């Protein structure tokens, strides 16, 4: 079945540590997104990428970094500069060039501070 | 820009009742809207979408209504079941440019048996 796989499901970060969240899709979608979700909040956009080797900052990019070396993969690194990283992180993808389509989401990674 | 919000944070209904979840948007240039369902610990799942050239769209047990005059949309769930208990989000997309949906904060639907 096609879909988006996020790993790990739970992740713990120590002080001063960088951690990387994985997002892989086999939907052949061009665009991929990272969102942060805090309790009682909507989804806030961290980074997005519309094509391989290109990505743009979203609303809350500070303290995060991404890469898009392959169409299928869009990893997110939470750096030590992100002082409040505890949240639920969601990866999404969507096809482009076919008019508006709904995003497909993974099942998220919950990041906590040790 | 665009902001999208929901009127109520929590909606409690009895099993079998119809549920209505509301959403308001601020930018009249939004031309595509999506409703998602998110169960605890999972990612959002697509329920139904609607484009701005439509007022109403129906799916299986769900209907979305779009009122462009007052910039409001609603999700109606018929014969609500316990399995419908989840958080429901609306999202709006501005016409033209990059496909960047703006999400509302979500309404938690609680269905009592």
PDB file of C-alpha atoms in Angstrom:
ATOM      1  CA  UNK A   1       0.000   0.000   0.000  1.00  0.00           C
ATOM      2  CA  UNK A   2       1.217   3.515  -0.766  1.00  0.00           C
ATOM      3  CA  UNK A   3       1.670   5.914   2.084  1.00  0.00           C
ATOM      4  CA  UNK A   4       3.906   7.999   4.281  1.00  0.00           C
ATOM      5  CA  UNK A   5       6.085   6.410   6.935  1.00  0.00           C
ATOM      6  CA  UNK A   6       7.443   8.414   9.814  1.00  0.00           C
ATOM      7  CA  UNK A   7      10.001   7.062  12.236  1.00  0.00           C
ATOM      8  CA  UNK A   8      10.573   6.717  15.051  1.00  0.00           C
ATOM      9  CA  UNK A   9       7.143   6.958  16.653  1.00  0.00           C
ATOM     10  CA  UNK A  10       8.663   8.281  19.894  1.00  0.00           C
ATOM     11  CA  UNK A  11      11.943  10.144  20.278  1.00  0.00           C
ATOM     12  CA  UNK A  12      13.746  11.640  23.236  1.00  0.00           C
ATOM     13  CA  UNK A  13      16.259  14.425  23.015  1.00  0.00           C
ATOM     14  CA  UNK A  14      18.959  15.313  25.487  1.00  0.00           C
ATOM     15  CA  UNK A  15      20.097  18.859  26.166  1.00  0.00           C
ATOM     16  CA  UNK A  16      22.302  20.194  23.353  1.00  0.00           C
ATOM     17  CA  UNK A  17      21.562  17.261  21.077  1.00  0.00           C
ATOM     18  CA  UNK A  18      20.411  17.303  17.464  1.00  0.00           C
ATOM     19  CA  UNK A  19      17.882  14.666  16.481  1.00  0.00           C
ATOM     20  CA  UNK A  20      16.587  13.674  13.054  1.00  0.00           C
ATOM     21  CA  UNK A  21      13.052  12.589  12.248  1.00  0.00           C
ATOM     22  CA  UNK A  22      12.544  10.409   9.212  1.00  0.00           C
ATOM     23  CA  UNK A  23       9.793  10.786   6.612  1.00  0.00           C
ATOM     24  CA  UNK A  24       9.531   8.476   3.599  1.00  0.00           C
ATOM     25  CA  UNK A  25       6.746   8.343   1.002  1.00  0.00           C
ATOM     26  CA  UNK A  26       6.082   5.907  -1.844  1.00  0.00           C
ATOM     27  CA  UNK A  27       3.233   7.910  -3.358  1.00  0.00           C
ATOM     28  CA  UNK A  28       5.449   9.522  -5.995  1.00  0.00           C
ATOM     29  CA  UNK A  29       4.418  12.927  -4.668  1.00  0.00           C
ATOM     30  CA  UNK A  30       6.509  15.952  -5.536  1.00  0.00           C
ATOM     31  CA  UNK A  31       5.721  18.144  -2.539  1.00  0.00           C
ATOM     32  CA  UNK A  32       6.485  17.280   1.071  1.00  0.00           C
ATOM     33  CA  UNK A  33       5.860  19.181   4.298  1.00  0.00           C
ATOM     34  CA  UNK A  34       6.756  19.173   7.984  1.00  0.00           C
ATOM     35  CA  UNK A  35       4.326  20.409  10.602  1.00  0.00           C
ATOM     36  CA  UNK A  36       4.514  20.830  14.323  1.00  0.00           C
ATOM     37  CA  UNK A  37       1.427  20.171  16.450  1.00  0.00           C
ATOM     38  CA  UNK A  38       1.131  21.319  20.054  1.00  0.00           C
ATOM     39  CA  UNK A  39      -1.778  20.359  22.351  1.00  0.00           C
ATOM     40  CA  UNK A  40      -4.957  22.212  21.443  1.00  0.00           C
ATOM     41  CA  UNK A  41      -3.288  23.858  18.463  1.00  0.00           C
ATOM     42  CA  UNK A  42      -3.584  23.568  14.739  1.00  0.00           C
ATOM     43  CA  UNK A  43      -0.742  22.423  12.534  1.00  0.00           C
ATOM     44  CA  UNK A  44       2.082  24.920  12.075  1.00  0.00           C
ATOM     45  CA  UNK A  45       4.313  24.669   9.021  1.00  0.00           C
ATOM     46  CA  UNK A  46       8.041  24.215   9.661  1.00  0.00           C
ATOM     47  CA  UNK A  47       9.458  23.560   6.170  1.00  0.00           C
ATOM     48  CA  UNK A  48       8.176  22.449   2.815  1.00  0.00           C
ATOM     49  CA  UNK A  49       9.697  21.193  -0.391  1.00  0.00           C
ATOM     50  CA  UNK A  50       8.034  21.241  -3.797  1.00  0.00           C
ATOM     51  CA  UNK A  51      10.821  19.494  -5.681  1.00  0.00           C
ATOM     52  CA  UNK A  52      14.017  17.565  -5.042  1.00  0.00           C
ATOM     53  CA  UNK A  53      16.966  19.689  -3.901  1.00  0.00           C
ATOM     54  CA  UNK A  54      14.734  22.641  -3.071  1.00  0.00           C
ATOM     55  CA  UNK A  55      12.911  23.613   0.122  1.00  0.00           C
ATOM     56  CA  UNK A  56      11.475  26.710   1.778  1.00  0.00           C
ATOM     57  CA  UNK A  57      10.995  27.864   5.334  1.00  0.00           C
ATOM     58  CA  UNK A  58       7.534  27.800   6.816  1.00  0.00           C
ATOM     59  CA  UNK A  59       6.177  29.853   9.685  1.00  0.00           C
ATOM     60  CA  UNK A  60       8.329  28.344  12.447  1.00  0.00           C
ATOM     61  CA  UNK A  61      11.581  27.218  10.785  1.00  0.00           C
ATOM     62  CA  UNK A  62      13.966  28.534  13.461  1.00  0.00           C
ATOM     63  CA  UNK A  63      15.811  25.704  15.194  1.00  0.00           C
ATOM     64  CA  UNK A  64      15.004  23.186  12.456  1.00  0.00           C
ATOM     65  CA  UNK A  65      16.706  22.058   9.264  1.00  0.00           C
ATOM     66  CA  UNK A  66      15.717  19.782   6.369  1.00  0.00           C
ATOM     67  CA  UNK A  67      17.130  18.204   3.245  1.00  0.00           C
ATOM     68  CA  UNK A  68      15.495  16.844   0.086  1.00  0.00           C
ATOM     69  CA  UNK A  69      18.079  14.746  -1.724  1.00  0.00           C
ATOM     70  CA  UNK A  70      15.546  12.182  -2.928  1.00  0.00           C
ATOM     71  CA  UNK A  71      11.928  12.521  -3.969  1.00  0.00           C
ATOM     72  CA  UNK A  72      10.856   9.883  -1.462  1.00  0.00           C
ATOM     73  CA  UNK A  73      12.604  11.305   1.581  1.00  0.00           C
ATOM     74  CA  UNK A  74      12.336  14.551   3.558  1.00  0.00           C
ATOM     75  CA  UNK A  75      14.122  14.244   6.923  1.00  0.00           C
ATOM     76  CA  UNK A  76      13.740  16.904   9.599  1.00  0.00           C
ATOM     77  CA  UNK A  77      16.538  17.730  12.052  1.00  0.00           C
ATOM     78  CA  UNK A  78      15.593  19.361  15.323  1.00  0.00           C
ATOM     79  CA  UNK A  79      18.696  21.222  16.386  1.00  0.00           C
ATOM     80  CA  UNK A  80      19.864  22.265  19.838  1.00  0.00           C
ATOM     81  CA  UNK A  81      18.840  25.812  18.876  1.00  0.00           C
ATOM     82  CA  UNK A  82      15.177  24.760  19.159  1.00  0.00           C
ATOM     83  CA  UNK A  83      14.625  25.439  22.849  1.00  0.00           C
ATOM     84  CA  UNK A  84      11.115  24.030  23.059  1.00  0.00           C
ATOM     85  CA  UNK A  85      11.119  20.939  20.837  1.00  0.00           C
ATOM     86  CA  UNK A  86       8.537  18.896  22.728  1.00  0.00           C
ATOM     87  CA  UNK A  87       5.681  18.389  20.269  1.00  0.00           C
ATOM     88  CA  UNK A  88       4.052  16.010  17.814  1.00  0.00           C
ATOM     89  CA  UNK A  89       5.678  16.257  14.375  1.00  0.00           C
ATOM     90  CA  UNK A  90       3.748  15.423  11.240  1.00  0.00           C
ATOM     91  CA  UNK A  91       5.036  14.884   7.734  1.00  0.00           C
ATOM     92  CA  UNK A  92       2.753  15.261   4.722  1.00  0.00           C
ATOM     93  CA  UNK A  93       2.933  15.047   0.959  1.00  0.00           C
ATOM     94  CA  UNK A  94       0.841  16.035  -2.001  1.00  0.00           C
ATOM     95  CA  UNK A  95       1.082  15.660  -5.763  1.00  0.00           C
ATOM     96  CA  UNK A  96       1.628  18.796  -7.797  1.00  0.00           C
ATOM     97  CA  UNK A  97       0.501  19.732 -11.259  1.00  0.00           C
ATOM     98  CA  UNK A  98      -2.907  18.099 -10.871  1.00  0.00           C
ATOM     99  CA  UNK A  99      -4.867  20.946  -9.332  1.00  0.00           C
ATOM    100  CA  UNK A 100      -5.529  21.108  -5.616  1.00  0.00           C
ATOM    101  CA  UNK A 101      -5.429  17.763  -3.853  1.00  0.00           C
ATOM    102  CA  UNK A 102      -5.617  16.934  -0.147  1.00  0.00           C
ATOM    103  CA  UNK A 103      -2.411  16.245   1.696  1.00  0.00           C
ATOM    104  CA  UNK A 104      -1.530  12.751   2.848  1.00  0.00           C
ATOM    105  CA  UNK A 105      -0.113  12.529   6.369  1.00  0.00           C
ATOM    106  CA  UNK A 106       2.116  10.131   8.228  1.00  0.00           C
ATOM    107  CA  UNK A 107       1.279   8.994  11.760  1.00  0.00           C
ATOM    108  CA  UNK A 108       3.707  11.377  13.387  1.00  0.00           C
ATOM    109  CA  UNK A 109       6.712  11.360  15.693  1.00  0.00           C
ATOM    110  CA  UNK A 110       6.309  12.457  19.293  1.00  0.00           C
ATOM    111  CA  UNK A 111       9.458  14.224  20.490  1.00  0.00           C
ATOM    112  CA  UNK A 112      10.165  14.826  24.160  1.00  0.00           C
ATOM    113  CA  UNK A 113      13.054  16.280  26.120  1.00  0.00           C
ATOM    114  CA  UNK A 114      14.908  14.080  28.596  1.00  0.00           C
TER     115      UNK A 114
ATOM    116  CA  UNK B   1      -2.390  35.710   4.531  1.00  0.00           C
ATOM    117  CA  UNK B   2      -4.998  33.289   5.687  1.00  0.00           C
ATOM    118  CA  UNK B   3      -6.246  32.329   9.060  1.00  0.00           C
ATOM    119  CA  UNK B   4      -8.656  29.547   9.696  1.00  0.00           C
ATOM    120  CA  UNK B   5     -10.440  28.929  12.947  1.00  0.00           C
ATOM    121  CA  UNK B   6     -13.142  26.808  14.467  1.00  0.00           C
ATOM    122  CA  UNK B   7     -16.018  28.043  16.541  1.00  0.00           C
ATOM    123  CA  UNK B   8     -15.998  25.436  19.324  1.00  0.00           C
ATOM    124  CA  UNK B   9     -13.124  23.486  20.834  1.00  0.00           C
ATOM    125  CA  UNK B  10     -15.315  20.542  21.935  1.00  0.00           C
ATOM    126  CA  UNK B  11     -18.600  19.129  20.675  1.00  0.00           C
ATOM    127  CA  UNK B  12     -20.412  16.388  22.583  1.00  0.00           C
ATOM    128  CA  UNK B  13     -23.225  14.450  20.919  1.00  0.00           C
ATOM    129  CA  UNK B  14     -25.218  11.287  21.482  1.00  0.00           C
ATOM    130  CA  UNK B  15     -24.738   8.311  19.221  1.00  0.00           C
ATOM    131  CA  UNK B  16     -27.152   8.551  16.307  1.00  0.00           C
ATOM    132  CA  UNK B  17     -27.405  12.337  16.402  1.00  0.00           C
ATOM    133  CA  UNK B  18     -26.216  14.529  13.566  1.00  0.00           C
ATOM    134  CA  UNK B  19     -23.072  16.577  14.263  1.00  0.00           C
ATOM    135  CA  UNK B  20     -22.173  19.959  12.820  1.00  0.00           C
ATOM    136  CA  UNK B  21     -18.652  21.330  13.085  1.00  0.00           C
ATOM    137  CA  UNK B  22     -18.072  24.891  11.957  1.00  0.00           C
ATOM    138  CA  UNK B  23     -15.078  26.723  10.554  1.00  0.00           C
ATOM    139  CA  UNK B  24     -14.442  30.329   9.549  1.00  0.00           C
ATOM    140  CA  UNK B  25     -11.768  31.628   7.225  1.00  0.00           C
ATOM    141  CA  UNK B  26     -10.445  35.132   6.727  1.00  0.00           C
ATOM    142  CA  UNK B  27      -9.138  35.374   3.180  1.00  0.00           C
ATOM    143  CA  UNK B  28     -11.686  35.529   0.394  1.00  0.00           C
ATOM    144  CA  UNK B  29      -8.949  34.410  -2.027  1.00  0.00           C
ATOM    145  CA  UNK B  30      -9.097  30.914  -0.528  1.00  0.00           C
ATOM    146  CA  UNK B  31     -10.469  28.602  -3.166  1.00  0.00           C
ATOM    147  CA  UNK B  32      -9.994  25.096  -1.805  1.00  0.00           C
ATOM    148  CA  UNK B  33     -10.998  23.690   1.578  1.00  0.00           C
ATOM    149  CA  UNK B  34     -10.375  20.350   3.223  1.00  0.00           C
ATOM    150  CA  UNK B  35     -11.695  18.602   6.303  1.00  0.00           C
ATOM    151  CA  UNK B  36      -9.498  16.164   8.192  1.00  0.00           C
ATOM    152  CA  UNK B  37     -10.148  13.737  11.040  1.00  0.00           C
ATOM    153  CA  UNK B  38      -7.374  13.067  13.533  1.00  0.00           C
ATOM    154  CA  UNK B  39      -7.556  10.228  16.033  1.00  0.00           C
ATOM    155  CA  UNK B  40      -5.381  10.231  19.109  1.00  0.00           C
ATOM    156  CA  UNK B  41      -1.716   9.567  18.345  1.00  0.00           C
ATOM    157  CA  UNK B  42      -2.264   9.429  14.595  1.00  0.00           C
ATOM    158  CA  UNK B  43      -1.896  11.718  11.627  1.00  0.00           C
ATOM    159  CA  UNK B  44      -4.857  13.565  10.084  1.00  0.00           C
ATOM    160  CA  UNK B  45      -6.973  11.611   7.621  1.00  0.00           C
ATOM    161  CA  UNK B  46      -8.720  13.239   4.689  1.00  0.00           C
ATOM    162  CA  UNK B  47     -12.519  13.264   4.970  1.00  0.00           C
ATOM    163  CA  UNK B  48     -13.867  15.539   2.258  1.00  0.00           C
ATOM    164  CA  UNK B  49     -12.901  18.603   0.273  1.00  0.00           C
ATOM    165  CA  UNK B  50     -14.681  21.362  -1.581  1.00  0.00           C
ATOM    166  CA  UNK B  51     -13.684  23.945  -4.139  1.00  0.00           C
ATOM    167  CA  UNK B  52     -14.895  27.520  -4.066  1.00  0.00           C
ATOM    168  CA  UNK B  53     -17.053  27.062  -7.147  1.00  0.00           C
ATOM    169  CA  UNK B  54     -19.300  24.750  -5.113  1.00  0.00           C
ATOM    170  CA  UNK B  55     -21.654  25.388  -2.179  1.00  0.00           C
ATOM    171  CA  UNK B  56     -22.128  21.824  -1.063  1.00  0.00           C
ATOM    172  CA  UNK B  57     -20.501  18.467  -1.416  1.00  0.00           C
ATOM    173  CA  UNK B  58     -21.613  15.141  -0.034  1.00  0.00           C
ATOM    174  CA  UNK B  59     -19.727  12.024   0.869  1.00  0.00           C
ATOM    175  CA  UNK B  60     -20.620   8.947   2.820  1.00  0.00           C
ATOM    176  CA  UNK B  61     -22.439  10.259   5.922  1.00  0.00           C
ATOM    177  CA  UNK B  62     -20.613  13.596   5.610  1.00  0.00           C
ATOM    178  CA  UNK B  63     -21.572  16.858   3.952  1.00  0.00           C
ATOM    179  CA  UNK B  64     -19.525  20.021   3.639  1.00  0.00           C
ATOM    180  CA  UNK B  65     -21.255  23.352   3.136  1.00  0.00           C
ATOM    181  CA  UNK B  66     -19.411  26.432   1.955  1.00  0.00           C
ATOM    182  CA  UNK B  67     -20.778  29.956   2.380  1.00  0.00           C
ATOM    183  CA  UNK B  68     -18.405  32.306   0.597  1.00  0.00           C
ATOM    184  CA  UNK B  69     -20.432  35.378   1.490  1.00  0.00           C
ATOM    185  CA  UNK B  70     -19.667  35.030   5.194  1.00  0.00           C
ATOM    186  CA  UNK B  71     -16.496  32.969   4.707  1.00  0.00           C
ATOM    187  CA  UNK B  72     -17.760  29.988   6.609  1.00  0.00           C
ATOM    188  CA  UNK B  73     -17.775  26.275   6.076  1.00  0.00           C
ATOM    189  CA  UNK B  74     -19.234  23.432   8.035  1.00  0.00           C
ATOM    190  CA  UNK B  75     -18.898  19.680   8.258  1.00  0.00           C
ATOM    191  CA  UNK B  76     -22.054  17.724   8.918  1.00  0.00           C
ATOM    192  CA  UNK B  77     -21.820  14.114  10.052  1.00  0.00           C
ATOM    193  CA  UNK B  78     -25.029  12.134   9.862  1.00  0.00           C
ATOM    194  CA  UNK B  79     -25.933   9.460  12.413  1.00  0.00           C
ATOM    195  CA  UNK B  80     -22.779  10.021  14.428  1.00  0.00           C
ATOM    196  CA  UNK B  81     -21.111   6.869  15.708  1.00  0.00           C
ATOM    197  CA  UNK B  82     -18.609   6.322  18.544  1.00  0.00           C
ATOM    198  CA  UNK B  83     -15.944   5.711  15.898  1.00  0.00           C
ATOM    199  CA  UNK B  84     -16.409   9.298  14.773  1.00  0.00           C
ATOM    200  CA  UNK B  85     -14.915  10.537  18.053  1.00  0.00           C
ATOM    201  CA  UNK B  86     -11.778  12.452  17.055  1.00  0.00           C
ATOM    202  CA  UNK B  87     -10.448  15.949  16.441  1.00  0.00           C
ATOM    203  CA  UNK B  88     -11.655  17.522  13.212  1.00  0.00           C
ATOM    204  CA  UNK B  89      -9.643  20.153  11.358  1.00  0.00           C
ATOM    205  CA  UNK B  90     -10.517  22.393   8.495  1.00  0.00           C
ATOM    206  CA  UNK B  91      -7.847  23.749   6.183  1.00  0.00           C
ATOM    207  CA  UNK B  92      -7.954  26.413   3.500  1.00  0.00           C
ATOM    208  CA  UNK B  93      -5.692  26.951   0.499  1.00  0.00           C
ATOM    209  CA  UNK B  94      -5.208  30.280  -1.233  1.00  0.00           C
ATOM    210  CA  UNK B  95      -5.617  30.367  -4.989  1.00  0.00           C
ATOM    211  CA  UNK B  96      -2.436  30.654  -7.047  1.00  0.00           C
ATOM    212  CA  UNK B  97       1.115  30.326  -5.787  1.00  0.00           C
ATOM    213  CA  UNK B  98       2.357  27.466  -3.628  1.00  0.00           C
ATOM    214  CA  UNK B  99       0.026  24.875  -2.201  1.00  0.00           C
ATOM    215  CA  UNK B 100       0.275  25.794   1.498  1.00  0.00           C
ATOM    216  CA  UNK B 101      -2.837  24.922   3.496  1.00  0.00           C
ATOM    217  CA  UNK B 102      -3.651  26.892   6.642  1.00  0.00           C
ATOM    218  CA  UNK B 103      -5.131  24.756   9.399  1.00  0.00           C
ATOM    219  CA  UNK B 104      -7.646  25.628  12.053  1.00  0.00           C
ATOM    220  CA  UNK B 105      -7.120  24.630  15.690  1.00  0.00           C
ATOM    221  CA  UNK B 106      -9.469  21.678  15.622  1.00  0.00           C
ATOM    222  CA  UNK B 107     -12.751  20.671  17.249  1.00  0.00           C
ATOM    223  CA  UNK B 108     -12.821  17.621  19.473  1.00  0.00           C
ATOM    224  CA  UNK B 109     -15.942  15.562  18.749  1.00  0.00           C
ATOM    225  CA  UNK B 110     -17.041  13.295  21.578  1.00  0.00           C
ATOM    226  CA  UNK B 111     -19.751  10.762  20.797  1.00  0.00           C
ATOM    227  CA  UNK B 112     -21.561   9.256  23.774  1.00  0.00           C
ATOM    228  CA  UNK B 113     -23.055   5.773  23.336  1.00  0.00           C
TER     229      UNK B 113
END
